[in-house]
Amino acid sequence: MLNSLEMDIYKKIKQAIIQQKLRPNMQLIEKDLAESFGVSRTPVRNVLRRLEYEKLVKIKEHKGTFVSCSTIEEAKEVFEMRRILEGEAVRRACRLHNEEQLKELETLVEEERHIYGSLDFYESLKVSGDFHLKIAEIAGNSYFYQYLEDLISLTYVIIAIYGRGKMETCGSHDHLQIFNAIKQRDGDLAERLSLIHLSEIESNLHFNEELQISSSLSDIFL
Amino acid sequence: MLNSLEMDIYKKIKQAIIQQKLRPNMQLIEKDLAESFGVSRTPVRNVLRRLEYEKLVKIKEHKGTFVSCSTIEEAKEVFEMRRILEGEAVRRACRLHNEEQLKELETLVEEERHIYGSLDFYESLKVSGDFHLKIAEIAGNSYFYQYLEDLISLTYVIIAIYGRGKMETCGSHDHLQIFNAIKQRDGDLAERLSLIHLSEIESNLHFNEELQISSSLSDIFL
DNA sequence: GAATGCATTATTGTATACAATACTGGGTAA
DNA sequence: TTACCCAGTATTGTATACAATAATGCATTC
């Protein structure tokens, strides 16, 4: 995939986007990025193209690279696809999990419960995402993980755009319920809880058109 | 995504892989590709990275890029994920399709029926794939298309590795049945037929270990 | 004769130089 | 004053040059 140099740059840019240090529609100038990482434009460009493939940035030819600002329709597609994939994944996880995996999953729930409120917002987002990804991992088909990793990253950006600060992070309570359903191998229940969980997160977003971050003043005053 | 220069190179390399002009495990040397396309290594490298992301090639650091040669396990994952996604997609297609889309789908079935046997193998593969992709398109969430486009391309390579020449292409009869189910908006039937269809293709493959294309003699004589 | 080490070569990885494109602003003409 | 054109600038796109790495083969030594 990416070599170690690029992987380092990739992780840093990705994290900055997720943490909103780089906000939607902000331009990422290759030269500046290259300088701040102390490398040439070449590896930076490679990373940006990768991020574009994940839809975290948008590259416009001869214009530049911009932190992605998903439309409402795109955001809804992300949640819809997450429900499809995570619903199926959690079913499989119920069937397939072994003791070790269950323990790892439990650890994540515990961790989440522990840092809830205390640590910073983005740390708790990450731990929450890890819970979802662990289920994808247990589901036993690597595409679950591959697809959901990207979709979950995109969810962070969507929350950055359409969220309103407080309750967008997954409640650790929901995760505990899902965990228990998995533990009891109750696929129907686990799927139902997962779908509700995702829909709740989505419904806490503010999909009012006016709230979209505009890329230009002409968008606003048109 | 890719600009027009790279898109051109991308399509040609991808097609060559699908058509087995570039066989699994064959090395793709950047310099040679660049020369044969009359460009520098830069755009070629970009394309190769993209193809790697789609799992059509594998890049080994400081060694080179090789046409991917999926293992049996990877191949099974591809079919499994196709069943998950296409099963869901065809259900949605049943609900969502409009007249125009239905007509386009019918055209593809007709076309397939028409060229069956007559045209070359790879052309018929392509038309067959288009049928599957059209359903993904009708399903109304762009991720269906995005994911399945890659999975279907990978299927071609898998068939190249594990197929045995004759009946691996989708029978147009299966597609006609699926089409009729969609037309009648019978989601249950359409899904069932699709899953059977995919499993049939898979079961026609020869997943005997000995048949794997070895990348090195040491693999054979170990 | 076999094995090891070194030099050579081939290939990829990174940096830099150059080309193309699109934006910006000022000047000029109507 | 306003609209348009043109030059200059900023940024990306492509090519090339250079560095790093890994494979190869030959020579040397035991």
Coordinates of N, CA, C and O in Angstrom, one line a residue, chain A residues 1-4 6 45-47 49-50 52-55 59 61 74 76-78 80-81 84-85 88 92 95 139-144 146-148 150-151 154, chain B residues 1-4 6 45-47 49-50 52-55 59 61 74 76-78 80-81 84-85 88 92 95 139-144 146-148 150-151 154:
Chain A
M1 N 0.9 -1.2 0.0 CA 0.0 0.0 0.0 C 0.9 1.2 0.0 O 1.6 1.5 -1.0
L2 N 0.8 2.0 1.1 CA 1.7 3.1 1.2 C 3.0 2.7 1.9 O 2.9 1.9 2.9
N3 N 4.1 3.3 1.5 CA 5.3 2.9 2.3 C 5.4 3.7 3.6 O 4.5 4.5 3.9
S4 N 6.4 3.6 4.3 CA 6.4 4.1 5.7 C 6.4 5.6 5.7 O 5.7 6.2 6.6
E6 N 5.1 7.7 3.4 CA 3.8 8.1 3.0 C 2.8 7.8 4.1 O 1.8 8.5 4.3
R45 N 1.7 14.2 -2.8 CA 0.7 14.0 -3.8 C 0.1 12.5 -3.8 O -1.1 12.3 -4.0
N46 N 1.0 11.6 -3.5 CA 0.5 10.2 -3.5 C -0.5 10.0 -2.3 O -1.5 9.4 -2.5
V47 N -0.2 10.7 -1.2 CA -1.1 10.6 -0.1 C -2.4 11.3 -0.4 O -3.5 10.7 -0.1
R49 N -3.8 11.6 -3.2 CA -4.6 10.8 -4.1 C -5.3 9.6 -3.4 O -6.4 9.2 -3.7
R50 N -4.6 9.1 -2.5 CA -5.2 8.0 -1.7 C -6.3 8.6 -0.8 O -7.4 7.9 -0.8
E52 N -8.2 11.0 -1.6 CA -9.3 11.3 -2.5 C -10.1 10.0 -2.8 O -11.3 10.0 -2.8
Y53 N -9.3 8.9 -2.9 CA -10.0 7.6 -3.1 C -10.9 7.3 -2.0 O -12.0 6.7 -2.2
E54 N -10.5 7.7 -0.8 CA -11.3 7.4 0.4 C -12.4 8.5 0.6 O -13.1 8.5 1.6
K55 N -12.4 9.5 -0.3 CA -13.4 10.6 -0.3 C -13.2 11.5 0.8 O -14.1 12.3 1.2
I59 N -10.0 16.3 -5.2 CA -8.9 16.9 -6.1 C -9.6 17.5 -7.3 O -10.3 16.8 -8.0
E61 N -8.7 19.2 -10.9 CA -7.6 19.4 -11.8 C -7.1 20.8 -11.9 O -7.9 21.7 -12.2
E74 N -24.8 12.7 0.0 CA -23.7 11.8 0.2 C -23.6 11.3 1.6 O -23.3 10.1 1.9
K76 N -26.1 10.8 3.6 CA -27.1 9.8 3.8 C -26.7 8.5 3.2 O -27.0 7.4 3.8
E77 N -26.0 8.5 2.1 CA -25.5 7.3 1.5 C -24.5 6.6 2.4 O -24.5 5.4 2.5
V78 N -23.7 7.4 3.0 CA -22.7 6.8 3.9 C -23.4 6.0 5.1 O -23.1 4.9 5.3
E80 N -26.5 4.9 5.1 CA -27.2 3.8 4.5 C -26.3 2.6 4.3 O -26.6 1.4 4.7
M81 N -25.1 2.9 3.7 CA -24.2 1.7 3.4 C -23.6 1.2 4.7 O -23.4 0.0 4.8
I84 N -26.1 -1.3 6.0 CA -26.1 -2.5 5.2 C -24.9 -3.4 5.6 O -25.1 -4.6 6.0
L85 N -23.8 -2.8 5.7 CA -22.6 -3.6 5.9 C -22.5 -4.0 7.4 O -22.2 -5.1 7.7
E88 N -25.0 -6.7 8.4 CA -24.6 -8.0 8.0 C -23.3 -8.4 8.8 O -23.2 -9.6 9.2
R92 N -22.7 -11.8 11.3 CA -21.7 -12.8 11.2 C -20.8 -12.8 12.4 O -20.3 -13.9 12.8
R95 N -22.1 -15.2 14.9 CA -21.8 -16.6 14.6 C -20.4 -17.0 14.8 O -20.1 -18.1 15.2
A139 N -16.2 -10.3 11.7 CA -17.1 -10.8 10.7 C -16.4 -11.7 9.7 O -17.1 -12.4 9.0
G140 N -15.1 -11.6 9.6 CA -14.4 -12.6 8.9 C -14.2 -12.4 7.4 O -13.6 -13.3 6.8
N141 N -14.7 -11.4 6.9 CA -14.4 -11.1 5.5 C -13.7 -9.7 5.5 O -14.3 -8.7 5.9
S142 N -12.5 -9.7 4.9 CA -11.7 -8.5 5.0 C -12.4 -7.2 4.4 O -12.0 -6.1 4.7
Y143 N -13.3 -7.5 3.5 CA -13.9 -6.3 2.8 C -14.8 -5.5 3.8 O -14.9 -4.3 3.7
F144 N -15.3 -6.2 4.8 CA -16.1 -5.5 5.8 C -15.2 -4.4 6.4 O -15.5 -3.2 6.6
Q146 N -12.3 -3.2 5.3 CA -11.8 -2.3 4.4 C -12.8 -1.2 4.1 O -12.5 0.0 4.1
Y147 N -14.0 -1.6 3.8 CA -15.1 -0.7 3.5 C -15.5 0.2 4.7 O -15.6 1.4 4.5
L148 N -15.6 -0.4 5.8 CA -16.1 0.3 7.0 C -15.1 1.3 7.5 O -15.4 2.3 8.1
D150 N -13.2 3.1 5.8 CA -13.4 4.4 5.1 C -14.7 5.1 5.4 O -14.8 6.3 5.6
L151 N -15.7 4.3 5.5 CA -17.1 4.9 5.8 C -17.1 5.5 7.2 O -17.7 6.6 7.3
L154 N -15.3 8.8 7.1 CA -16.1 9.8 6.4 C -17.2 10.2 7.4 O -17.6 11.4 7.4
Chain B
M1 N -10.7 12.3 -9.8 CA -10.1 10.9 -9.8 C -8.8 11.0 -10.6 O -7.9 11.7 -10.2
L2 N -8.8 10.2 -11.6 CA -7.6 10.2 -12.5 C -7.9 11.2 -13.6 O -9.0 11.3 -14.1
N3 N -6.9 11.9 -14.1 CA -7.1 12.8 -15.2 C -7.1 12.0 -16.5 O -7.0 10.8 -16.5
S4 N -7.3 12.7 -17.6 CA -7.6 12.0 -18.8 C -6.4 11.1 -19.3 O -6.6 10.0 -19.8
E6 N -4.0 9.8 -17.4 CA -3.9 8.6 -16.5 C -5.1 7.6 -16.8 O -5.0 6.4 -16.7
R45 N 3.1 5.4 -12.6 CA 3.1 5.0 -11.2 C 1.8 5.3 -10.5 O 1.3 4.6 -9.7
N46 N 1.2 6.5 -10.9 CA -0.1 6.8 -10.3 C -1.2 5.8 -10.6 O -2.0 5.4 -9.8
V47 N -1.1 5.3 -11.9 CA -2.1 4.3 -12.3 C -1.9 3.0 -11.5 O -2.8 2.4 -11.0
R49 N -0.6 2.6 -8.6 CA -1.1 2.7 -7.2 C -2.6 2.6 -7.2 O -3.2 2.0 -6.2
R50 N -3.3 3.1 -8.1 CA -4.7 3.0 -8.2 C -5.1 1.6 -8.4 O -6.0 1.0 -7.7
E52 N -3.5 -1.0 -7.5 CA -3.2 -1.7 -6.3 C -4.3 -1.6 -5.3 O -4.7 -2.5 -4.7
Y53 N -4.9 -0.3 -5.3 CA -6.0 -0.1 -4.3 C -7.2 -1.0 -4.7 O -7.9 -1.4 -3.9
E54 N -7.3 -1.2 -6.0 CA -8.4 -2.1 -6.4 C -8.0 -3.6 -6.4 O -8.8 -4.4 -6.8
K55 N -6.8 -3.8 -5.9 CA -6.3 -5.2 -5.8 C -6.1 -5.9 -7.1 O -6.0 -7.1 -7.1
I59 N 2.0 -4.2 -5.3 CA 3.2 -3.5 -5.3 C 4.1 -3.9 -4.2 O 3.7 -3.9 -3.0
E61 N 7.6 -3.1 -2.3 CA 8.5 -2.0 -2.2 C 9.9 -2.4 -2.7 O 10.5 -3.4 -2.4
E74 N -8.8 -15.4 -0.7 CA -9.2 -14.0 -1.2 C -10.3 -14.1 -2.2 O -11.3 -13.3 -2.3
K76 N -12.6 -16.4 -2.5 CA -13.9 -16.7 -1.8 C -14.5 -15.5 -1.1 O -15.7 -15.3 -1.1
E77 N -13.6 -14.7 -0.6 CA -14.1 -13.4 0.0 C -14.7 -12.5 -1.0 O -15.7 -11.9 -0.7
V78 N -14.2 -12.5 -2.2 CA -14.7 -11.7 -3.2 C -16.2 -12.2 -3.6 O -17.1 -11.3 -3.6
E80 N -18.1 -13.9 -1.7 CA -19.0 -13.7 -0.5 C -19.5 -12.3 -0.5 O -20.6 -12.0 -0.3
M81 N -18.5 -11.4 -0.6 CA -18.9 -10.0 -0.6 C -19.9 -9.6 -1.7 O -20.8 -8.8 -1.6
I84 N -23.3 -10.6 -0.7 CA -23.9 -9.7 0.3 C -24.3 -8.4 -0.4 O -25.5 -8.0 -0.2
L85 N -23.5 -7.8 -1.2 CA -23.8 -6.5 -1.8 C -24.8 -6.7 -2.9 O -25.8 -5.9 -3.0
E88 N -28.4 -7.5 -1.6 CA -29.0 -6.3 -1.1 C -29.4 -5.3 -2.3 O -30.5 -4.8 -2.3
R92 N -33.1 -3.8 -3.6 CA -33.4 -2.4 -3.7 C -33.8 -2.0 -5.2 O -34.7 -1.2 -5.4
R95 N -37.4 -2.5 -5.8 CA -38.2 -1.4 -5.2 C -38.1 -0.2 -6.1 O -39.1 0.5 -6.3
A139 N -29.8 0.4 -7.8 CA -30.0 0.2 -6.3 C -30.0 1.6 -5.6 O -30.4 1.7 -4.5
G140 N -29.4 2.6 -6.2 CA -29.6 3.9 -5.8 C -28.6 4.4 -4.7 O -28.7 5.5 -4.3
N141 N -27.7 3.6 -4.3 CA -26.6 4.1 -3.4 C -25.3 3.9 -4.2 O -24.9 2.8 -4.5
S142 N -24.5 5.0 -4.3 CA -23.4 4.9 -5.2 C -22.3 3.9 -4.8 O -21.5 3.5 -5.5
Y143 N -22.3 3.6 -3.5 CA -21.3 2.7 -3.0 C -21.5 1.3 -3.6 O -20.6 0.5 -3.7
F144 N -22.8 0.9 -3.9 CA -23.0 -0.4 -4.5 C -22.2 -0.4 -5.8 O -21.4 -1.4 -6.1
Q146 N -19.7 1.5 -6.8 CA -18.2 1.7 -6.5 C -17.6 0.4 -6.1 O -16.6 -0.1 -6.6
Y147 N -18.2 -0.3 -5.1 CA -17.7 -1.5 -4.6 C -17.7 -2.7 -5.6 O -16.8 -3.4 -5.8
L148 N -18.9 -2.8 -6.2 CA -19.1 -3.9 -7.1 C -18.2 -3.8 -8.4 O -17.8 -4.8 -9.0
D150 N -15.2 -2.8 -8.6 CA -13.9 -3.4 -8.3 C -14.0 -4.9 -8.1 O -13.2 -5.7 -8.5
L151 N -15.1 -5.3 -7.4 CA -15.2 -6.8 -7.1 C -15.4 -7.6 -8.4 O -14.9 -8.7 -8.5
L154 N -12.2 -7.9 -10.2 CA -11.4 -8.9 -9.5 C -11.9 -10.3 -9.9 O -11.1 -11.2 -10.0

